């Protein structure tokens, strides 16, 4: 673990790096903001677009599932004065420069080594910080937005969106709280009055779900006898003296401190009795992030619920809806996002059911499932991550899904313990995908690729060997 002085040094280095591209951006008329279709990509784009809007600059946002050759061609065809890539681009610097694009890249994916230099390449890895846990795409974009502020600190409120992006990329999972440069962002947001953070229960839905539903849907850790069992959850709450509510169901935020403490104690006791390990139970409590500018009892108030709402838009081809919400629309766009959220939840439930029914195939060093057409390629990674509740945690999990274009999408997810043992999925996926004629990349703990469908078997063998070498140093 780096000490705080070292982290502050990297934070200052990255802030310094943002100054000169910010001056260039301010002189441009026709800007294109290119970003990624997930919660981190949406918040990254929203942060930069808001900063540009506040400066009165003209911009156009554009979203891609991945930045491949076709996407770069499309970007080049726009003929923008300058392109700002957020939450993607670090793997394609050479190609971006080959197209003679005037570009600023603010990303946190593992950079691919190359000779070419855009106007600026801002990435935590280049400052010696880990892009999987210490700074997200939205965090990197936030540092750029701070440099774009007309008066110092006038964009600091955007730290709230940067935290939503980091949580969306699960950067708080490794240590039960945000770490590294992310903590500087937390502090800035908290000083600006946009954010608060505290230790609390990590269940999903504290703002919006009735407590018994929040408990029923608990998945990590899976609580035998409670998870998935509505009647048991209601009986459990009654048993420990928590009123469910009269006309309105009570949510976690409606409970008193004493009730919350009683609930946590009872859950821990029940967990231990069911044989759940202390390590797993520790994951029940962690730091949670509240957006103070948002209305209480809405998805937008809690960073984790907000990021899921955004995934429900962008991952289904409605990035514009999520972007509008991030940029302040609380009417039509928010209604539409909530409608999409309902469908997204159902898709995740169906996806997990499919994995449970079809099973996960175990190889020597990896495990995988193939969803075929049954799970959308844009959410198969989320389902893969959630599948760890029923999968073996000693191997990374790979998931396959067919894309609309007939290619094969691969999503891979690991655990922090595996990363500590040497796992680097970004490296393995990028090499193995390349070897079979595909493209891949990402982070050590979560990565993705697209490969030709006929290469699946060969790709699996290569991945099994590659991960085996990483974990067992064969
Ligand atoms: O698509 P999925 O959720 O599995 O992606 C996991 C991570 O890998 C994301 O951060 C994504 O940006 C990255 N990725 C990548 N190159 C790809 C596919 C995914 O860098 N071809
Ligand atoms: Zn990201």
CSV table of C-alpha atoms and ligand atoms in Angstrom, one decimal:
chain,number,residue,atom,x,y,z
A,1,UNK,CA,0.0,0.0,0.0
A,2,UNK,CA,1.3,3.4,-0.9
A,3,UNK,CA,1.6,6.0,1.9
A,4,UNK,CA,-0.5,9.1,1.8
A,5,UNK,CA,2.4,11.4,0.9
A,6,UNK,CA,3.1,9.3,-2.2
A,7,UNK,CA,-0.6,9.3,-3.2
A,8,UNK,CA,-0.8,13.1,-2.7
A,9,UNK,CA,2.3,13.4,-5.0
A,10,UNK,CA,0.6,11.4,-7.7
A,11,UNK,CA,-2.6,13.4,-7.3
A,12,UNK,CA,-0.7,16.7,-7.7
A,13,UNK,CA,1.2,15.2,-10.7
A,14,UNK,CA,-2.0,14.3,-12.5
A,15,UNK,CA,-3.6,17.7,-11.6
A,16,UNK,CA,-0.5,19.5,-13.0
A,17,UNK,CA,-0.7,17.3,-16.2
A,18,UNK,CA,-4.3,18.6,-16.8
A,19,UNK,CA,-3.4,22.3,-16.9
A,20,UNK,CA,-1.9,22.6,-20.4
A,21,UNK,CA,-4.6,20.5,-22.2
A,22,UNK,CA,-7.3,22.5,-20.4
A,23,UNK,CA,-5.8,25.7,-21.9
A,24,UNK,CA,-5.9,24.1,-25.4
A,25,UNK,CA,-9.5,22.9,-24.9
A,26,UNK,CA,-10.6,26.5,-24.0
A,27,UNK,CA,-9.5,27.8,-27.4
A,28,UNK,CA,-11.5,25.2,-29.4
A,29,UNK,CA,-15.0,25.8,-30.9
A,30,UNK,CA,-16.1,22.3,-32.0
A,31,UNK,CA,-15.4,19.7,-29.4
A,32,UNK,CA,-16.3,16.0,-29.4
A,33,UNK,CA,-16.5,14.1,-26.1
A,34,UNK,CA,-16.1,10.3,-26.7
A,35,UNK,CA,-16.9,8.0,-23.8
A,36,UNK,CA,-17.7,4.5,-22.7
A,37,UNK,CA,-21.2,3.0,-22.2
A,38,UNK,CA,-21.2,2.3,-18.5
A,39,UNK,CA,-21.7,4.2,-15.3
A,40,UNK,CA,-18.1,5.3,-15.1
A,41,UNK,CA,-18.1,6.4,-18.8
A,42,UNK,CA,-21.4,8.3,-18.5
A,43,UNK,CA,-20.3,10.2,-15.4
A,44,UNK,CA,-16.9,10.9,-17.0
A,45,UNK,CA,-18.6,12.4,-20.1
A,46,UNK,CA,-21.1,14.3,-17.9
A,47,UNK,CA,-18.3,15.8,-15.8
A,48,UNK,CA,-16.4,17.0,-18.9
A,49,UNK,CA,-19.5,18.1,-20.8
A,50,UNK,CA,-20.7,20.1,-17.7
A,51,UNK,CA,-17.3,21.8,-17.5
A,52,UNK,CA,-17.5,22.7,-21.2
A,53,UNK,CA,-21.0,23.9,-20.8
A,54,UNK,CA,-20.0,26.2,-17.9
A,55,UNK,CA,-17.4,27.7,-20.2
A,56,UNK,CA,-20.0,28.3,-22.9
A,57,UNK,CA,-18.1,25.9,-25.3
A,58,UNK,CA,-19.8,23.8,-28.0
A,59,UNK,CA,-19.6,20.1,-27.6
A,60,UNK,CA,-21.1,16.9,-28.8
A,61,UNK,CA,-21.1,13.7,-26.7
A,62,UNK,CA,-20.7,10.3,-28.3
A,63,UNK,CA,-20.6,6.8,-26.7
A,64,UNK,CA,-19.1,3.5,-27.7
A,65,UNK,CA,-19.1,0.0,-26.3
A,66,UNK,CA,-15.4,-0.2,-27.1
A,67,UNK,CA,-13.0,1.9,-28.9
A,68,UNK,CA,-12.0,-0.2,-31.9
A,69,UNK,CA,-10.9,0.8,-35.4
A,70,UNK,CA,-14.5,1.2,-36.6
A,71,UNK,CA,-15.2,3.6,-33.7
A,72,UNK,CA,-12.1,5.6,-34.3
A,73,UNK,CA,-13.1,5.9,-38.0
A,74,UNK,CA,-16.5,7.2,-36.9
A,75,UNK,CA,-14.9,9.7,-34.5
A,76,UNK,CA,-12.5,10.9,-37.2
A,77,UNK,CA,-15.4,11.4,-39.7
A,78,UNK,CA,-16.9,14.0,-37.3
A,79,UNK,CA,-14.1,16.4,-38.2
A,80,UNK,CA,-14.1,17.9,-34.6
A,81,UNK,CA,-11.4,20.5,-33.7
A,82,UNK,CA,-10.5,18.4,-30.8
A,83,UNK,CA,-11.7,15.1,-29.3
A,84,UNK,CA,-11.8,14.4,-25.6
A,85,UNK,CA,-11.7,10.7,-24.9
A,86,UNK,CA,-13.0,9.8,-21.4
A,87,UNK,CA,-12.9,6.4,-19.7
A,88,UNK,CA,-11.5,4.9,-22.9
A,89,UNK,CA,-8.6,5.6,-25.3
A,90,UNK,CA,-5.5,4.5,-23.4
A,91,UNK,CA,-5.4,1.2,-25.3
A,92,UNK,CA,-5.7,2.9,-28.7
A,93,UNK,CA,-3.3,5.9,-28.5
A,94,UNK,CA,-1.3,4.8,-31.5
A,95,UNK,CA,-4.5,4.5,-33.7
A,96,UNK,CA,-5.9,7.8,-32.4
A,97,UNK,CA,-2.6,9.5,-33.4
A,98,UNK,CA,-2.4,7.6,-36.7
A,99,UNK,CA,-5.8,9.2,-37.6
A,100,UNK,CA,-4.2,12.6,-36.9
A,101,UNK,CA,-6.9,13.3,-34.4
A,102,UNK,CA,-6.3,16.3,-32.1
A,103,UNK,CA,-7.0,14.4,-28.9
A,104,UNK,CA,-6.9,14.6,-25.1
A,105,UNK,CA,-7.3,11.2,-23.4
A,106,UNK,CA,-8.5,11.0,-19.8
A,107,UNK,CA,-8.7,7.3,-19.1
A,108,UNK,CA,-7.8,4.7,-16.4
A,109,UNK,CA,-7.6,1.5,-18.4
A,110,UNK,CA,-4.2,-0.1,-18.7
A,111,UNK,CA,-2.3,1.9,-21.3
A,112,UNK,CA,-0.8,0.0,-24.2
A,113,UNK,CA,2.8,1.0,-24.9
A,114,UNK,CA,3.3,3.1,-28.0
A,115,UNK,CA,5.5,5.9,-29.5
A,116,UNK,CA,2.7,8.2,-30.5
A,117,UNK,CA,1.7,11.2,-28.3
A,118,UNK,CA,-1.7,13.0,-28.3
A,119,UNK,CA,-2.1,16.5,-26.9
A,120,UNK,CA,-2.4,14.9,-23.5
A,121,UNK,CA,-2.7,11.4,-22.1
A,122,UNK,CA,-4.0,11.5,-18.5
A,123,UNK,CA,-4.0,8.1,-16.8
A,124,UNK,CA,-3.3,7.0,-13.2
A,125,UNK,CA,-1.1,4.1,-14.4
A,126,UNK,CA,1.2,6.6,-16.1
A,127,UNK,CA,1.7,8.3,-12.6
A,128,UNK,CA,2.3,4.9,-11.0
A,129,UNK,CA,-1.2,4.6,-9.5
A,130,UNK,CA,-3.5,1.7,-10.0
A,131,UNK,CA,-6.4,2.4,-12.4
A,132,UNK,CA,-8.5,-0.4,-11.0
A,133,UNK,CA,-8.8,0.9,-7.5
A,134,UNK,CA,-7.2,4.3,-7.1
A,135,UNK,CA,-8.8,6.4,-9.8
A,136,UNK,CA,-11.7,5.8,-12.2
A,137,UNK,CA,-12.4,7.2,-15.7
A,138,UNK,CA,-14.8,9.8,-14.1
A,139,UNK,CA,-12.1,10.6,-11.5
A,140,UNK,CA,-9.5,11.3,-14.2
A,141,UNK,CA,-12.1,13.4,-16.1
A,142,UNK,CA,-12.8,15.2,-12.9
A,143,UNK,CA,-9.2,16.3,-12.6
A,144,UNK,CA,-9.4,17.7,-16.1
A,145,UNK,CA,-12.7,19.4,-15.3
A,146,UNK,CA,-11.1,21.1,-12.2
A,147,UNK,CA,-8.4,22.4,-14.5
A,148,UNK,CA,-11.1,23.8,-16.8
A,149,UNK,CA,-12.9,25.7,-14.0
A,150,UNK,CA,-13.4,29.4,-14.7
A,151,UNK,CA,-12.6,30.1,-11.0
A,152,UNK,CA,-10.7,27.7,-8.8
A,153,UNK,CA,-13.0,25.3,-7.2
A,154,UNK,CA,-16.1,26.1,-9.3
A,155,UNK,CA,-16.2,22.6,-10.7
A,156,UNK,CA,-15.6,20.9,-7.4
A,157,UNK,CA,-19.3,19.9,-7.0
A,158,UNK,CA,-18.7,17.4,-9.9
A,159,UNK,CA,-16.7,15.3,-7.5
A,160,UNK,CA,-20.1,13.7,-6.6
A,161,UNK,CA,-20.4,12.3,-10.2
A,162,UNK,CA,-16.7,11.1,-10.0
A,163,UNK,CA,-17.6,9.1,-6.9
A,164,UNK,CA,-20.6,7.6,-8.7
A,165,UNK,CA,-18.3,6.5,-11.5
A,166,UNK,CA,-15.7,5.0,-9.2
A,167,UNK,CA,-18.4,3.0,-7.3
A,168,UNK,CA,-19.9,2.0,-10.7
A,169,UNK,CA,-16.5,0.5,-11.5
A,170,UNK,CA,-16.5,-1.2,-8.1
A,171,UNK,CA,-13.4,0.7,-7.0
A,172,UNK,CA,-14.6,0.6,-3.4
A,173,UNK,CA,-14.8,-3.2,-3.2
A,174,UNK,CA,-11.1,-4.0,-2.7
A,175,UNK,CA,-10.8,-2.3,0.7
A,176,UNK,CA,-14.5,-1.7,1.6
A,177,UNK,CA,-13.9,2.0,0.8
A,178,UNK,CA,-12.5,4.2,-1.9
A,179,UNK,CA,-8.7,4.5,-1.7
A,180,UNK,CA,-5.8,6.3,-3.3
A,181,UNK,CA,-6.4,9.4,-5.4
A,182,UNK,CA,-10.2,8.6,-5.1
A,183,UNK,CA,-9.9,9.8,-1.4
A,184,UNK,CA,-8.7,13.2,-2.6
A,185,UNK,CA,-11.7,13.4,-4.7
A,186,UNK,CA,-13.9,12.4,-1.8
A,187,UNK,CA,-12.4,15.2,0.3
A,188,UNK,CA,-12.9,17.8,-2.4
A,189,UNK,CA,-16.5,16.8,-2.9
A,190,UNK,CA,-17.1,16.8,0.8
A,191,UNK,CA,-15.6,20.3,1.2
A,192,UNK,CA,-17.8,21.5,-1.6
A,193,UNK,CA,-20.9,20.2,0.2
A,194,UNK,CA,-21.7,17.7,-2.6
A,195,UNK,CA,-20.9,14.5,-0.8
A,196,UNK,CA,-20.9,12.8,2.6
A,197,UNK,CA,-19.3,9.4,3.4
A,198,UNK,CA,-19.7,7.1,6.4
A,199,UNK,CA,-19.6,3.5,7.5
A,200,UNK,CA,-22.9,1.7,7.0
A,201,UNK,CA,-24.4,-1.5,5.8
A,202,UNK,CA,-23.5,-2.2,2.2
A,203,UNK,CA,-26.8,-3.7,1.1
A,204,UNK,CA,-28.2,-2.3,-2.2
A,205,UNK,CA,-31.3,-0.1,-2.0
A,206,UNK,CA,-30.9,1.8,1.3
A,207,UNK,CA,-32.6,4.8,-0.2
A,208,UNK,CA,-35.4,3.3,-2.3
A,209,UNK,CA,-36.3,-0.3,-1.1
A,210,UNK,CA,-38.4,-1.3,1.8
A,211,UNK,CA,-36.0,-2.9,4.4
A,212,UNK,CA,-37.4,-6.4,4.0
A,213,UNK,CA,-36.9,-6.2,0.2
A,214,UNK,CA,-33.3,-4.8,0.7
A,215,UNK,CA,-32.7,-7.9,2.8
A,216,UNK,CA,-34.4,-10.3,0.5
A,217,UNK,CA,-32.3,-9.2,-2.4
A,218,UNK,CA,-29.0,-9.4,-0.5
A,219,UNK,CA,-26.5,-11.4,-2.6
A,220,UNK,CA,-23.1,-10.7,-1.3
A,221,UNK,CA,-22.7,-12.5,1.0
A,222,UNK,CA,-25.6,-14.8,0.3
A,223,UNK,CA,-27.5,-15.2,3.6
A,224,UNK,CA,-29.0,-18.7,3.7
A,225,UNK,CA,-32.6,-18.6,4.9
A,226,UNK,CA,-33.0,-14.9,4.1
A,227,UNK,CA,-31.7,-14.1,0.6
A,228,UNK,CA,-34.5,-14.6,-1.9
A,229,UNK,CA,-37.1,-15.5,0.8
A,230,UNK,CA,-39.6,-12.6,1.4
A,231,UNK,CA,-41.5,-14.3,4.2
A,232,UNK,CA,-38.4,-15.2,6.1
A,233,UNK,CA,-37.1,-11.6,5.8
A,234,UNK,CA,-40.4,-10.1,7.2
A,235,UNK,CA,-40.4,-12.6,10.1
A,236,UNK,CA,-36.7,-11.8,10.8
A,237,UNK,CA,-37.4,-8.1,11.0
A,238,UNK,CA,-40.5,-8.5,13.2
A,239,UNK,CA,-38.5,-10.8,15.4
A,240,UNK,CA,-35.8,-8.1,16.1
A,241,UNK,CA,-38.5,-5.5,16.7
A,242,UNK,CA,-38.2,-3.5,13.5
A,243,UNK,CA,-41.6,-2.1,12.3
A,244,UNK,CA,-42.1,-2.7,8.6
A,245,UNK,CA,-44.2,0.4,8.2
A,246,UNK,CA,-47.9,1.4,8.0
A,247,UNK,CA,-49.1,3.2,4.9
A,248,UNK,CA,-45.5,3.5,3.6
A,249,UNK,CA,-42.9,0.7,3.8
A,250,UNK,CA,-40.0,1.8,5.9
A,251,UNK,CA,-36.6,2.0,4.1
A,252,UNK,CA,-33.2,1.7,5.7
A,253,UNK,CA,-33.0,5.5,5.8
A,254,UNK,CA,-36.2,5.6,7.8
A,255,UNK,CA,-34.7,3.4,10.6
A,256,UNK,CA,-33.4,4.9,13.8
A,257,UNK,CA,-29.7,4.5,14.7
A,258,UNK,CA,-30.7,2.0,17.4
A,259,UNK,CA,-32.8,0.0,14.9
A,260,UNK,CA,-29.9,-0.1,12.4
A,261,UNK,CA,-27.4,-1.2,15.1
A,262,UNK,CA,-29.9,-4.0,16.2
A,263,UNK,CA,-30.3,-5.1,12.6
A,264,UNK,CA,-26.5,-5.3,12.0
A,265,UNK,CA,-25.9,-7.3,15.2
A,266,UNK,CA,-28.7,-9.7,14.3
A,267,UNK,CA,-27.5,-10.2,10.8
A,268,UNK,CA,-24.0,-10.9,11.9
A,269,UNK,CA,-25.2,-13.3,14.5
A,270,UNK,CA,-27.4,-15.1,11.9
A,271,UNK,CA,-24.5,-15.2,9.4
A,272,UNK,CA,-22.1,-16.7,11.8
A,273,UNK,CA,-24.7,-19.3,12.9
A,274,UNK,CA,-25.1,-20.2,9.1
A,275,UNK,CA,-21.4,-20.8,8.9
A,276,UNK,CA,-20.5,-17.7,6.8
A,277,UNK,CA,-16.9,-16.8,7.3
A,278,UNK,CA,-15.9,-13.6,9.1
A,279,UNK,CA,-14.2,-12.4,5.9
A,280,UNK,CA,-17.5,-12.6,4.0
A,281,UNK,CA,-19.4,-11.0,6.9
A,282,UNK,CA,-17.0,-8.1,7.0
A,283,UNK,CA,-18.1,-7.2,3.5
A,284,UNK,CA,-21.5,-6.4,4.9
A,285,UNK,CA,-20.2,-3.2,6.4
A,286,UNK,CA,-18.2,-0.6,4.5
A,287,UNK,CA,-18.1,3.0,3.5
A,288,UNK,CA,-21.1,4.4,1.7
A,289,UNK,CA,-21.4,7.6,-0.3
A,290,UNK,CA,-24.4,10.0,-0.2
A,291,UNK,CA,-24.9,12.8,-2.8
A,292,UNK,CA,-26.1,15.7,-0.7
A,293,UNK,CA,-27.5,17.7,-3.6
A,294,UNK,CA,-30.0,14.9,-4.4
A,295,UNK,CA,-33.4,14.3,-2.9
A,296,UNK,CA,-33.5,11.8,-0.1
A,297,UNK,CA,-35.2,8.5,-0.9
A,298,UNK,CA,-34.2,8.6,-4.6
A,299,UNK,CA,-31.7,6.4,-6.5
A,300,UNK,CA,-29.6,9.5,-7.1
A,301,UNK,CA,-28.9,10.1,-3.4
A,302,UNK,CA,-26.8,6.9,-3.0
A,303,UNK,CA,-23.7,6.4,-5.2
A,304,UNK,CA,-24.3,2.7,-5.7
A,305,UNK,CA,-28.0,3.0,-6.6
A,306,UNK,CA,-27.1,6.0,-8.9
A,307,UNK,CA,-24.5,3.9,-10.8
A,308,UNK,CA,-26.9,1.1,-11.3
A,309,UNK,CA,-29.5,3.5,-12.7
A,310,UNK,CA,-26.9,4.7,-15.2
A,311,UNK,CA,-25.9,1.2,-16.2
A,312,UNK,CA,-29.6,0.6,-16.9
A,313,UNK,CA,-29.5,3.3,-19.6
A,314,UNK,CA,-26.1,3.2,-21.3
A,315,UNK,CA,-25.7,-0.6,-21.4
A,316,UNK,CA,-29.0,-0.8,-23.4
A,317,UNK,CA,-28.1,1.9,-26.0
A,318,UNK,CA,-29.7,4.8,-24.1
A,319,UNK,CA,-26.6,6.6,-23.0
A,320,UNK,CA,-28.2,9.9,-23.8
A,321,UNK,CA,-30.8,9.3,-21.1
A,322,UNK,CA,-28.2,8.6,-18.5
A,323,UNK,CA,-26.1,11.6,-19.6
A,324,UNK,CA,-29.1,13.9,-19.3
A,325,UNK,CA,-29.7,12.7,-15.7
A,326,UNK,CA,-26.1,13.3,-14.8
A,327,UNK,CA,-26.3,16.7,-16.3
A,328,UNK,CA,-29.3,17.6,-14.2
A,329,UNK,CA,-32.5,16.5,-15.9
A,330,UNK,CA,-34.9,15.4,-13.2
A,331,UNK,CA,-38.0,15.1,-15.3
A,332,UNK,CA,-38.4,13.1,-18.5
A,333,UNK,CA,-34.9,11.6,-18.5
A,334,UNK,CA,-35.1,10.5,-14.9
A,335,UNK,CA,-38.5,8.9,-15.5
A,336,UNK,CA,-37.2,7.0,-18.5
A,337,UNK,CA,-34.0,5.9,-16.6
A,338,UNK,CA,-36.3,4.5,-13.9
A,339,UNK,CA,-38.3,2.6,-16.4
A,340,UNK,CA,-35.1,1.2,-17.9
A,341,UNK,CA,-33.9,0.3,-14.4
A,342,UNK,CA,-36.9,-2.0,-13.8
A,343,UNK,CA,-36.0,-3.9,-17.0
A,344,UNK,CA,-32.3,-4.0,-16.1
A,345,UNK,CA,-33.0,-5.5,-12.7
A,346,UNK,CA,-35.2,-8.2,-14.4
A,347,UNK,CA,-32.5,-8.9,-16.9
A,348,UNK,CA,-29.9,-9.4,-14.1
A,349,UNK,CA,-32.2,-11.7,-12.2
A,350,UNK,CA,-32.9,-13.7,-15.4
A,351,UNK,CA,-29.2,-13.8,-16.2
A,352,UNK,CA,-28.3,-15.2,-12.7
A,353,UNK,CA,-31.0,-17.8,-13.0
A,354,UNK,CA,-29.6,-18.9,-16.3
A,355,UNK,CA,-26.1,-19.3,-14.9
A,356,UNK,CA,-27.5,-21.2,-11.9
A,357,UNK,CA,-29.5,-23.6,-14.2
A,358,UNK,CA,-26.8,-24.1,-16.8
A,359,UNK,CA,-23.9,-24.2,-14.4
A,360,UNK,CA,-20.3,-22.9,-14.6
A,361,UNK,CA,-17.6,-25.0,-16.3
A,362,UNK,CA,-14.3,-25.3,-14.4
A,363,UNK,CA,-11.0,-25.6,-16.2
A,364,UNK,CA,-7.6,-25.8,-14.5
A,365,UNK,CA,-7.1,-22.1,-13.8
A,366,UNK,CA,-10.3,-20.4,-15.0
A,367,UNK,CA,-14.1,-21.1,-15.0
A,368,UNK,CA,-16.6,-20.0,-17.5
A,369,UNK,CA,-20.2,-20.0,-18.8
A,370,UNK,CA,-21.5,-19.3,-22.3
A,371,UNK,CA,-24.8,-17.3,-22.3
A,372,UNK,CA,-25.2,-17.5,-26.1
A,373,UNK,CA,-28.0,-15.1,-27.0
A,374,UNK,CA,-29.7,-15.3,-23.6
A,375,UNK,CA,-27.8,-12.5,-21.9
A,376,UNK,CA,-27.0,-9.2,-23.6
A,377,UNK,CA,-23.3,-8.8,-24.3
A,378,UNK,CA,-23.4,-5.4,-22.6
A,379,UNK,CA,-24.5,-6.7,-19.2
A,380,UNK,CA,-22.9,-10.2,-19.3
A,381,UNK,CA,-19.9,-8.8,-17.3
A,382,UNK,CA,-22.2,-7.6,-14.5
A,383,UNK,CA,-23.8,-11.1,-14.4
A,384,UNK,CA,-20.3,-12.7,-14.4
A,385,UNK,CA,-19.3,-10.5,-11.4
A,386,UNK,CA,-22.5,-11.4,-9.6
A,387,UNK,CA,-22.0,-15.1,-10.3
A,388,UNK,CA,-19.2,-15.2,-7.8
A,389,UNK,CA,-21.9,-15.7,-5.2
A,390,UNK,CA,-22.3,-19.3,-6.6
A,391,UNK,CA,-18.9,-19.8,-8.2
A,392,UNK,CA,-15.5,-20.8,-6.8
A,393,UNK,CA,-13.6,-17.7,-5.7
A,394,UNK,CA,-10.2,-19.4,-6.4
A,395,UNK,CA,-10.4,-18.9,-10.1
A,396,UNK,CA,-11.4,-15.9,-12.3
A,397,UNK,CA,-14.7,-16.3,-14.2
A,398,UNK,CA,-15.2,-15.7,-17.9
A,399,UNK,CA,-18.5,-15.2,-19.6
A,400,UNK,CA,-19.4,-15.4,-23.3
A,401,UNK,CA,-22.2,-13.7,-25.1
A,402,UNK,CA,-23.0,-13.3,-28.7
A,403,UNK,CA,-23.1,-9.7,-30.0
A,404,UNK,CA,-25.7,-8.3,-32.4
A,405,UNK,CA,-22.9,-8.3,-35.0
A,406,UNK,CA,-22.4,-12.0,-34.6
A,407,UNK,CA,-19.1,-11.7,-32.7
A,408,UNK,CA,-18.3,-13.3,-29.4
A,409,UNK,CA,-18.0,-10.9,-26.4
A,410,UNK,CA,-16.0,-12.1,-23.4
A,411,UNK,CA,-16.2,-10.6,-20.0
A,412,UNK,CA,-13.8,-11.6,-17.3
A,413,UNK,CA,-14.0,-10.9,-13.5
A,414,UNK,CA,-11.6,-11.8,-10.7
A,415,UNK,CA,-11.3,-11.1,-7.0
A,416,UNK,CA,-8.9,-8.8,-5.1
A,417,UNK,CA,-7.4,-11.9,-3.5
A,418,UNK,CA,-6.6,-13.3,-7.0
A,419,UNK,CA,-5.1,-10.0,-8.0
A,420,UNK,CA,-2.9,-10.1,-4.9
A,421,UNK,CA,-1.8,-13.6,-6.1
A,422,UNK,CA,-0.7,-12.3,-9.5
A,423,UNK,CA,-3.9,-12.2,-11.6
A,424,UNK,CA,-4.0,-9.6,-14.4
A,425,UNK,CA,-7.1,-10.1,-16.6
A,426,UNK,CA,-6.3,-7.0,-18.7
A,427,UNK,CA,-3.0,-8.5,-19.7
A,428,UNK,CA,-4.3,-12.0,-20.3
A,429,UNK,CA,-7.4,-10.9,-22.2
A,430,UNK,CA,-5.5,-8.5,-24.4
A,431,UNK,CA,-2.8,-11.1,-25.3
A,432,UNK,CA,-5.2,-14.1,-25.8
A,433,UNK,CA,-7.8,-12.1,-27.8
A,434,UNK,CA,-5.0,-10.7,-30.0
A,435,UNK,CA,-3.7,-14.2,-30.6
A,436,UNK,CA,-7.0,-15.3,-32.0
A,437,UNK,CA,-7.7,-12.2,-34.0
A,438,UNK,CA,-9.7,-10.2,-31.4
A,439,UNK,CA,-9.3,-7.2,-29.2
A,440,UNK,CA,-9.3,-7.0,-25.4
A,441,UNK,CA,-8.2,-5.0,-22.4
A,442,UNK,CA,-9.4,-3.4,-19.2
A,443,UNK,CA,-8.2,-3.8,-15.6
A,444,UNK,CA,-6.4,-6.5,-13.6
A,445,UNK,CA,-9.7,-7.5,-11.8
A,446,UNK,CA,-12.2,-6.9,-14.6
A,447,UNK,CA,-11.5,-7.0,-18.3
A,448,UNK,CA,-13.3,-7.7,-21.6
A,449,UNK,CA,-12.6,-8.7,-25.2
A,450,UNK,CA,-14.3,-9.4,-28.5
A,451,UNK,CA,-13.2,-12.4,-30.5
A,452,UNK,CA,-14.3,-14.4,-33.6
A,453,UNK,CA,-16.9,-17.0,-32.5
A,454,UNK,CA,-15.0,-19.9,-34.0
A,455,UNK,CA,-12.0,-19.1,-31.8
A,456,UNK,CA,-13.7,-19.8,-28.5
A,457,UNK,CA,-12.1,-23.1,-27.7
A,458,UNK,CA,-8.6,-21.9,-28.6
A,459,UNK,CA,-9.1,-18.7,-26.7
A,460,UNK,CA,-10.2,-20.7,-23.6
A,461,UNK,CA,-7.1,-22.9,-23.7
A,462,UNK,CA,-4.9,-19.8,-24.1
A,463,UNK,CA,-6.6,-18.1,-21.2
A,464,UNK,CA,-6.4,-21.1,-19.0
A,465,UNK,CA,-2.6,-21.3,-19.6
A,466,UNK,CA,-2.1,-17.6,-19.3
A,467,UNK,CA,-4.0,-17.3,-16.0
A,468,UNK,CA,-2.2,-20.4,-14.8
A,469,UNK,CA,1.1,-18.8,-15.4
A,470,UNK,CA,0.0,-15.6,-13.6
A,471,UNK,CA,-1.4,-17.4,-10.5
A,472,UNK,CA,1.0,-20.3,-10.2
A,473,UNK,CA,4.0,-18.7,-11.9
A,474,UNK,CA,4.5,-21.9,-13.8
B,1,LIG,O1,-17.5,-5.3,-21.0
B,1,LIG,P1,-17.0,-5.6,-19.6
B,1,LIG,O2,-17.9,-5.0,-18.5
B,1,LIG,O3,-16.7,-7.0,-19.4
B,1,LIG,O4,-15.6,-4.8,-19.5
B,1,LIG,C1,-14.8,-4.9,-18.4
B,1,LIG,C2,-13.7,-3.8,-18.4
B,1,LIG,O5,-12.8,-4.1,-19.6
B,1,LIG,C3,-14.2,-2.4,-18.7
B,1,LIG,O6,-13.5,-1.5,-17.9
B,1,LIG,C4,-14.0,-2.3,-20.2
B,1,LIG,O7,-13.8,-0.9,-20.5
B,1,LIG,C5,-12.8,-3.0,-20.4
B,1,LIG,N1,-12.7,-3.5,-21.8
B,1,LIG,C6,-11.6,-3.2,-22.7
B,1,LIG,N2,-11.5,-3.7,-24.0
B,1,LIG,C7,-12.5,-4.5,-24.4
B,1,LIG,C8,-13.6,-4.9,-23.6
B,1,LIG,C9,-13.7,-4.4,-22.3
B,1,LIG,O8,-10.7,-2.4,-22.2
B,1,LIG,N3,-12.4,-4.9,-25.7
B,2,LIG,ZN1,-14.1,3.0,-16.1
